[in-house]
Short mmCIF file of N, CA and C in Angstrom, two decimals:
data_model
loop_
_atom_site.label_atom_id
_atom_site.label_comp_id
_atom_site.label_asym_id
_atom_site.label_seq_id
_atom_site.Cartn_x
_atom_site.Cartn_y
_atom_site.Cartn_z
N GLU A 1 0.84 -1.19 0.00
CA GLU A 1 0.00 0.00 0.00
C GLU A 1 0.88 1.25 0.00
N GLU A 2 0.53 2.22 -0.83
CA GLU A 2 1.27 3.47 -0.88
C GLU A 2 0.76 4.39 0.21
N GLN A 3 1.64 4.81 1.08
CA GLN A 3 1.21 5.68 2.17
C GLN A 3 2.40 6.43 2.76
N LEU A 4 2.07 7.45 3.53
CA LEU A 4 3.06 8.16 4.33
C LEU A 4 2.88 7.73 5.78
N VAL A 5 4.00 7.47 6.43
CA VAL A 5 3.97 7.04 7.81
C VAL A 5 4.74 8.04 8.66
N GLU A 6 4.03 8.63 9.60
CA GLU A 6 4.66 9.61 10.49
C GLU A 6 5.20 8.96 11.74
N SER A 7 6.22 9.58 12.28
CA SER A 7 6.70 9.19 13.61
C SER A 7 7.23 10.43 14.31
N GLY A 8 7.38 10.30 15.61
CA GLY A 8 7.82 11.45 16.40
C GLY A 8 6.62 12.08 17.07
N GLY A 9 6.76 13.29 17.48
CA GLY A 9 5.70 13.96 18.20
C GLY A 9 5.77 13.63 19.67
N GLY A 10 4.75 14.07 20.39
CA GLY A 10 4.72 13.84 21.82
C GLY A 10 4.55 15.14 22.57
N SER A 11 5.01 15.14 23.81
CA SER A 11 4.82 16.29 24.68
C SER A 11 6.16 16.89 25.06
N VAL A 12 6.18 18.21 25.17
CA VAL A 12 7.41 18.91 25.53
C VAL A 12 7.01 20.20 26.23
N GLN A 13 7.93 20.75 26.98
CA GLN A 13 7.67 22.02 27.64
C GLN A 13 8.03 23.18 26.71
N THR A 14 7.49 24.34 27.04
CA THR A 14 7.81 25.55 26.27
C THR A 14 9.32 25.73 26.17
N GLY A 15 9.75 26.03 24.95
CA GLY A 15 11.17 26.20 24.71
C GLY A 15 11.89 24.94 24.29
N GLY A 16 11.20 23.83 24.37
CA GLY A 16 11.81 22.56 24.01
C GLY A 16 11.82 22.30 22.52
N SER A 17 12.34 21.13 22.17
CA SER A 17 12.47 20.74 20.76
C SER A 17 11.85 19.37 20.52
N LEU A 18 11.37 19.18 19.31
CA LEU A 18 10.85 17.89 18.88
C LEU A 18 11.17 17.72 17.41
N SER A 19 11.20 16.47 16.98
CA SER A 19 11.42 16.19 15.58
C SER A 19 10.35 15.23 15.09
N LEU A 20 9.76 15.54 13.96
CA LEU A 20 8.79 14.66 13.32
C LEU A 20 9.40 14.11 12.04
N SER A 21 9.13 12.85 11.78
CA SER A 21 9.64 12.21 10.58
C SER A 21 8.49 11.64 9.78
N CYS A 22 8.62 11.68 8.47
CA CYS A 22 7.59 11.13 7.59
C CYS A 22 8.28 10.28 6.54
N ARG A 23 7.90 9.05 6.47
CA ARG A 23 8.53 8.12 5.53
C ARG A 23 7.49 7.60 4.55
N SER A 24 7.86 7.56 3.29
CA SER A 24 6.93 7.01 2.31
C SER A 24 7.08 5.50 2.25
N SER A 25 5.98 4.84 2.04
CA SER A 25 5.97 3.39 1.91
C SER A 25 5.28 3.06 0.60
N GLY A 26 6.00 2.33 -0.26
CA GLY A 26 5.39 1.92 -1.52
C GLY A 26 5.57 2.88 -2.67
N PHE A 27 6.20 3.99 -2.43
CA PHE A 27 6.46 4.95 -3.51
C PHE A 27 7.66 5.80 -3.14
N SER A 28 8.22 6.46 -4.15
CA SER A 28 9.37 7.35 -3.95
C SER A 28 8.92 8.79 -3.88
N ILE A 29 9.55 9.54 -2.98
CA ILE A 29 9.21 10.96 -2.86
C ILE A 29 10.06 11.84 -3.77
N VAL A 30 10.98 11.27 -4.52
CA VAL A 30 12.01 12.04 -5.19
C VAL A 30 11.45 13.15 -6.09
N ASP A 31 10.32 12.90 -6.73
CA ASP A 31 9.78 13.90 -7.67
C ASP A 31 8.69 14.78 -7.05
N PHE A 32 8.41 14.57 -5.78
CA PHE A 32 7.31 15.28 -5.14
C PHE A 32 7.77 16.47 -4.30
N GLU A 33 6.88 17.44 -4.18
CA GLU A 33 6.99 18.42 -3.11
C GLU A 33 6.42 17.76 -1.86
N VAL A 34 7.10 17.94 -0.74
CA VAL A 34 6.64 17.36 0.52
C VAL A 34 6.53 18.47 1.55
N GLY A 35 5.70 18.23 2.56
CA GLY A 35 5.53 19.29 3.53
C GLY A 35 4.76 18.86 4.75
N TRP A 36 4.57 19.85 5.63
CA TRP A 36 3.92 19.61 6.91
C TRP A 36 2.79 20.63 7.12
N TYR A 37 1.70 20.13 7.68
CA TYR A 37 0.55 20.93 8.06
C TYR A 37 0.26 20.66 9.53
N ARG A 38 -0.58 21.52 10.11
CA ARG A 38 -1.05 21.23 11.46
C ARG A 38 -2.45 21.79 11.65
N GLN A 39 -3.15 21.18 12.60
CA GLN A 39 -4.47 21.67 12.97
C GLN A 39 -4.64 21.57 14.47
N ALA A 40 -4.91 22.71 15.06
CA ALA A 40 -5.20 22.77 16.49
C ALA A 40 -6.71 22.73 16.68
N PRO A 41 -7.17 22.28 17.85
CA PRO A 41 -8.62 22.24 18.10
C PRO A 41 -9.24 23.62 17.94
N GLY A 42 -10.31 23.68 17.17
CA GLY A 42 -11.01 24.93 16.99
C GLY A 42 -10.34 25.90 16.04
N SER A 43 -9.26 25.48 15.42
CA SER A 43 -8.52 26.37 14.52
C SER A 43 -8.49 25.80 13.11
N LYS A 44 -8.20 26.68 12.17
CA LYS A 44 -8.04 26.22 10.78
C LYS A 44 -6.77 25.43 10.64
N CYS A 45 -6.81 24.46 9.75
CA CYS A 45 -5.60 23.74 9.40
C CYS A 45 -4.68 24.71 8.65
N GLU A 46 -3.39 24.64 8.92
CA GLU A 46 -2.47 25.56 8.25
C GLU A 46 -1.26 24.84 7.68
N LEU A 47 -0.81 25.35 6.55
CA LEU A 47 0.40 24.86 5.92
C LEU A 47 1.59 25.48 6.64
N LEU A 48 2.48 24.65 7.14
CA LEU A 48 3.63 25.14 7.89
C LEU A 48 4.86 25.32 7.02
N THR A 49 5.20 24.30 6.27
CA THR A 49 6.45 24.32 5.53
C THR A 49 6.42 23.28 4.43
N THR A 50 7.11 23.59 3.34
CA THR A 50 7.27 22.62 2.25
C THR A 50 8.70 22.67 1.74
N ILE A 51 9.07 21.59 1.07
CA ILE A 51 10.35 21.55 0.36
C ILE A 51 10.09 20.86 -0.98
N THR A 52 10.50 21.52 -2.05
CA THR A 52 10.23 20.99 -3.37
C THR A 52 11.25 19.91 -3.75
N ASP A 53 11.02 19.33 -4.91
CA ASP A 53 11.96 18.29 -5.37
C ASP A 53 13.32 18.87 -5.66
N ASP A 54 13.40 20.17 -5.94
CA ASP A 54 14.70 20.81 -6.14
C ASP A 54 15.10 21.66 -4.93
N TYR A 55 14.55 21.29 -3.78
CA TYR A 55 15.00 21.79 -2.47
C TYR A 55 14.70 23.25 -2.18
N LYS A 56 13.69 23.80 -2.86
CA LYS A 56 13.22 25.13 -2.47
C LYS A 56 12.30 24.96 -1.27
N THR A 57 12.41 25.88 -0.31
CA THR A 57 11.61 25.75 0.90
C THR A 57 10.66 26.93 1.07
N TYR A 58 9.58 26.63 1.76
CA TYR A 58 8.60 27.65 2.17
C TYR A 58 8.36 27.45 3.66
N TYR A 59 8.23 28.55 4.39
CA TYR A 59 7.87 28.49 5.81
C TYR A 59 6.78 29.52 6.11
N HIS A 60 5.79 29.09 6.86
CA HIS A 60 4.79 30.01 7.37
C HIS A 60 5.49 30.95 8.35
N ASP A 61 5.03 32.19 8.39
CA ASP A 61 5.66 33.16 9.28
C ASP A 61 5.70 32.70 10.73
N SER A 62 4.69 31.95 11.15
CA SER A 62 4.61 31.55 12.56
C SER A 62 5.71 30.58 12.97
N VAL A 63 6.35 29.94 12.00
CA VAL A 63 7.37 28.95 12.34
C VAL A 63 8.75 29.29 11.79
N LYS A 64 8.82 30.38 11.04
CA LYS A 64 10.08 30.77 10.41
C LYS A 64 11.13 31.00 11.50
N GLY A 65 12.31 30.43 11.31
CA GLY A 65 13.38 30.58 12.28
C GLY A 65 13.34 29.58 13.41
N ARG A 66 12.23 28.86 13.55
CA ARG A 66 12.12 27.86 14.62
C ARG A 66 12.01 26.44 14.07
N PHE A 67 11.37 26.29 12.93
CA PHE A 67 11.17 24.97 12.34
C PHE A 67 12.05 24.85 11.09
N THR A 68 12.53 23.63 10.85
CA THR A 68 13.34 23.36 9.67
C THR A 68 12.86 22.08 9.02
N ILE A 69 12.64 22.15 7.73
CA ILE A 69 12.26 20.96 6.97
C ILE A 69 13.46 20.47 6.19
N SER A 70 13.59 19.16 6.10
CA SER A 70 14.66 18.57 5.31
C SER A 70 14.13 17.29 4.68
N ARG A 71 14.83 16.83 3.66
CA ARG A 71 14.40 15.60 3.00
C ARG A 71 15.62 14.75 2.67
N ASP A 72 15.40 13.46 2.68
CA ASP A 72 16.43 12.49 2.29
C ASP A 72 15.77 11.55 1.30
N ASN A 73 15.95 11.84 0.04
CA ASN A 73 15.28 11.05 -1.00
C ASN A 73 15.74 9.59 -1.00
N ALA A 74 16.99 9.37 -0.67
CA ALA A 74 17.50 8.00 -0.65
C ALA A 74 16.76 7.15 0.37
N LYS A 75 16.32 7.79 1.46
CA LYS A 75 15.58 7.08 2.52
C LYS A 75 14.08 7.29 2.39
N ASN A 76 13.65 8.05 1.36
CA ASN A 76 12.22 8.36 1.20
C ASN A 76 11.64 8.94 2.49
N THR A 77 12.39 9.84 3.06
CA THR A 77 12.00 10.40 4.36
C THR A 77 12.18 11.91 4.35
N PHE A 78 11.27 12.59 5.03
CA PHE A 78 11.48 14.01 5.27
C PHE A 78 11.15 14.30 6.73
N VAL A 79 11.83 15.31 7.24
CA VAL A 79 11.84 15.56 8.68
C VAL A 79 11.48 17.01 8.96
N LEU A 80 10.72 17.19 10.03
CA LEU A 80 10.43 18.53 10.54
C LEU A 80 11.09 18.64 11.90
N GLN A 81 12.11 19.49 11.97
CA GLN A 81 12.77 19.75 13.25
C GLN A 81 12.17 21.02 13.83
N MET A 82 11.69 20.91 15.06
CA MET A 82 11.01 22.02 15.71
C MET A 82 11.77 22.39 16.98
N ARG A 83 12.08 23.66 17.11
CA ARG A 83 12.75 24.11 18.32
C ARG A 83 12.05 25.36 18.84
N ASN A 84 12.42 25.69 20.09
CA ASN A 84 11.79 26.84 20.74
C ASN A 84 10.26 26.74 20.64
N LEU A 85 9.75 25.57 21.00
CA LEU A 85 8.32 25.33 20.86
C LEU A 85 7.52 26.15 21.86
N LYS A 86 6.32 26.53 21.42
CA LYS A 86 5.43 27.37 22.23
C LYS A 86 4.10 26.64 22.41
N PRO A 87 3.34 26.99 23.43
CA PRO A 87 2.03 26.35 23.62
C PRO A 87 1.14 26.45 22.38
N GLU A 88 1.25 27.53 21.64
CA GLU A 88 0.42 27.67 20.44
C GLU A 88 0.85 26.75 19.30
N ASP A 89 1.94 26.04 19.47
CA ASP A 89 2.33 25.02 18.50
C ASP A 89 1.60 23.69 18.74
N THR A 90 0.87 23.61 19.83
CA THR A 90 0.11 22.40 20.13
C THR A 90 -0.93 22.15 19.06
N ALA A 91 -0.87 20.95 18.45
CA ALA A 91 -1.75 20.63 17.33
C ALA A 91 -1.50 19.20 16.90
N VAL A 92 -2.34 18.74 15.99
CA VAL A 92 -2.05 17.50 15.27
C VAL A 92 -1.30 17.90 14.00
N TYR A 93 -0.17 17.26 13.79
CA TYR A 93 0.68 17.58 12.65
C TYR A 93 0.55 16.49 11.59
N TYR A 94 0.44 16.93 10.34
CA TYR A 94 0.28 16.01 9.21
C TYR A 94 1.38 16.24 8.19
N CYS A 95 1.88 15.17 7.62
CA CYS A 95 2.81 15.32 6.49
C CYS A 95 2.06 14.96 5.21
N ALA A 96 2.53 15.52 4.11
CA ALA A 96 1.85 15.33 2.84
C ALA A 96 2.86 15.35 1.70
N ALA A 97 2.46 14.76 0.58
CA ALA A 97 3.31 14.75 -0.61
C ALA A 97 2.44 14.80 -1.85
N ASP A 98 2.90 15.59 -2.83
CA ASP A 98 2.19 15.70 -4.10
C ASP A 98 3.08 16.49 -5.05
N ASN A 99 2.63 16.64 -6.29
CA ASN A 99 3.40 17.44 -7.22
C ASN A 99 3.48 18.89 -6.77
N PHE A 100 2.42 19.34 -6.10
CA PHE A 100 2.37 20.71 -5.60
C PHE A 100 1.51 20.72 -4.34
N LEU A 101 2.03 21.34 -3.30
CA LEU A 101 1.28 21.49 -2.05
C LEU A 101 0.84 22.93 -1.89
N ASP A 102 -0.42 23.08 -1.51
CA ASP A 102 -0.98 24.42 -1.36
C ASP A 102 -1.49 24.57 0.06
N HIS A 103 -2.20 25.67 0.31
CA HIS A 103 -2.61 25.96 1.68
C HIS A 103 -3.83 25.18 2.13
N GLY A 104 -4.52 24.54 1.24
CA GLY A 104 -5.63 23.72 1.65
C GLY A 104 -5.16 22.48 2.36
N CYS A 105 -6.02 21.96 3.23
CA CYS A 105 -5.63 20.80 4.04
C CYS A 105 -6.54 19.61 3.77
N GLY A 106 -5.98 18.43 3.96
CA GLY A 106 -6.84 17.26 3.95
C GLY A 106 -6.45 16.24 2.92
N LYS A 107 -6.79 14.99 3.23
CA LYS A 107 -6.36 13.88 2.39
C LYS A 107 -7.04 13.89 1.03
N SER A 108 -8.16 14.58 0.90
CA SER A 108 -8.84 14.61 -0.39
C SER A 108 -8.15 15.52 -1.40
N LEU A 109 -7.23 16.35 -0.93
CA LEU A 109 -6.60 17.33 -1.82
C LEU A 109 -5.28 16.86 -2.39
N TYR A 110 -4.64 15.92 -1.74
CA TYR A 110 -3.28 15.55 -2.13
C TYR A 110 -3.17 14.06 -2.33
N LEU A 111 -2.14 13.70 -3.11
CA LEU A 111 -1.92 12.28 -3.40
C LEU A 111 -1.68 11.49 -2.12
N TYR A 112 -0.87 12.09 -1.24
CA TYR A 112 -0.51 11.36 -0.01
C TYR A 112 -0.65 12.30 1.19
N TRP A 113 -1.29 11.76 2.21
CA TRP A 113 -1.58 12.53 3.43
C TRP A 113 -1.49 11.55 4.58
N ALA A 114 -0.67 11.87 5.56
CA ALA A 114 -0.44 10.92 6.65
C ALA A 114 -1.55 10.98 7.70
N GLN A 115 -1.42 10.10 8.68
CA GLN A 115 -2.50 9.93 9.65
C GLN A 115 -2.51 11.01 10.72
N GLY A 116 -1.42 11.73 10.89
CA GLY A 116 -1.35 12.79 11.89
C GLY A 116 -0.71 12.31 13.18
N THR A 117 0.01 13.21 13.81
CA THR A 117 0.62 12.91 15.10
C THR A 117 0.48 14.12 16.01
N GLN A 118 0.22 13.86 17.27
CA GLN A 118 -0.06 14.94 18.22
C GLN A 118 1.24 15.53 18.75
N VAL A 119 1.28 16.84 18.77
CA VAL A 119 2.36 17.57 19.43
C VAL A 119 1.72 18.45 20.50
N THR A 120 2.17 18.30 21.73
CA THR A 120 1.63 19.09 22.83
C THR A 120 2.76 19.84 23.52
N VAL A 121 2.59 21.14 23.63
CA VAL A 121 3.59 21.98 24.27
C VAL A 121 2.96 22.59 25.52
N SER A 122 3.52 22.27 26.66
CA SER A 122 2.96 22.77 27.91
C SER A 122 3.70 24.04 28.35
N PRO A 123 2.97 24.91 29.06
CA PRO A 123 3.58 26.19 29.48
C PRO A 123 4.75 25.98 30.44
#
């Protein structure tokens, strides 16, 4: 089955760091743009960051300077490194892959959309 599998996440205190990993199973990410989204309870889902197949990156203003996206095509994996986490970063985080990622959220919009992983940042 072709899918994205997330790992990482969990709970951390304000100012801490976490790393999320997303690995493709059954397909190669080499030609895709990949990225991360999140949705907090009661809030809109938002696009956080993407990295294209030629390594161009995008970051939402809310995470610029704190989050870093990277990809390892040989391992079919991409990683979101998060530092200086804040309580407002608490959300379910999703990874996605497609020819082009936009600001809309959800598995119906993209070829591949992972199951989501919870990140909780306590004060």
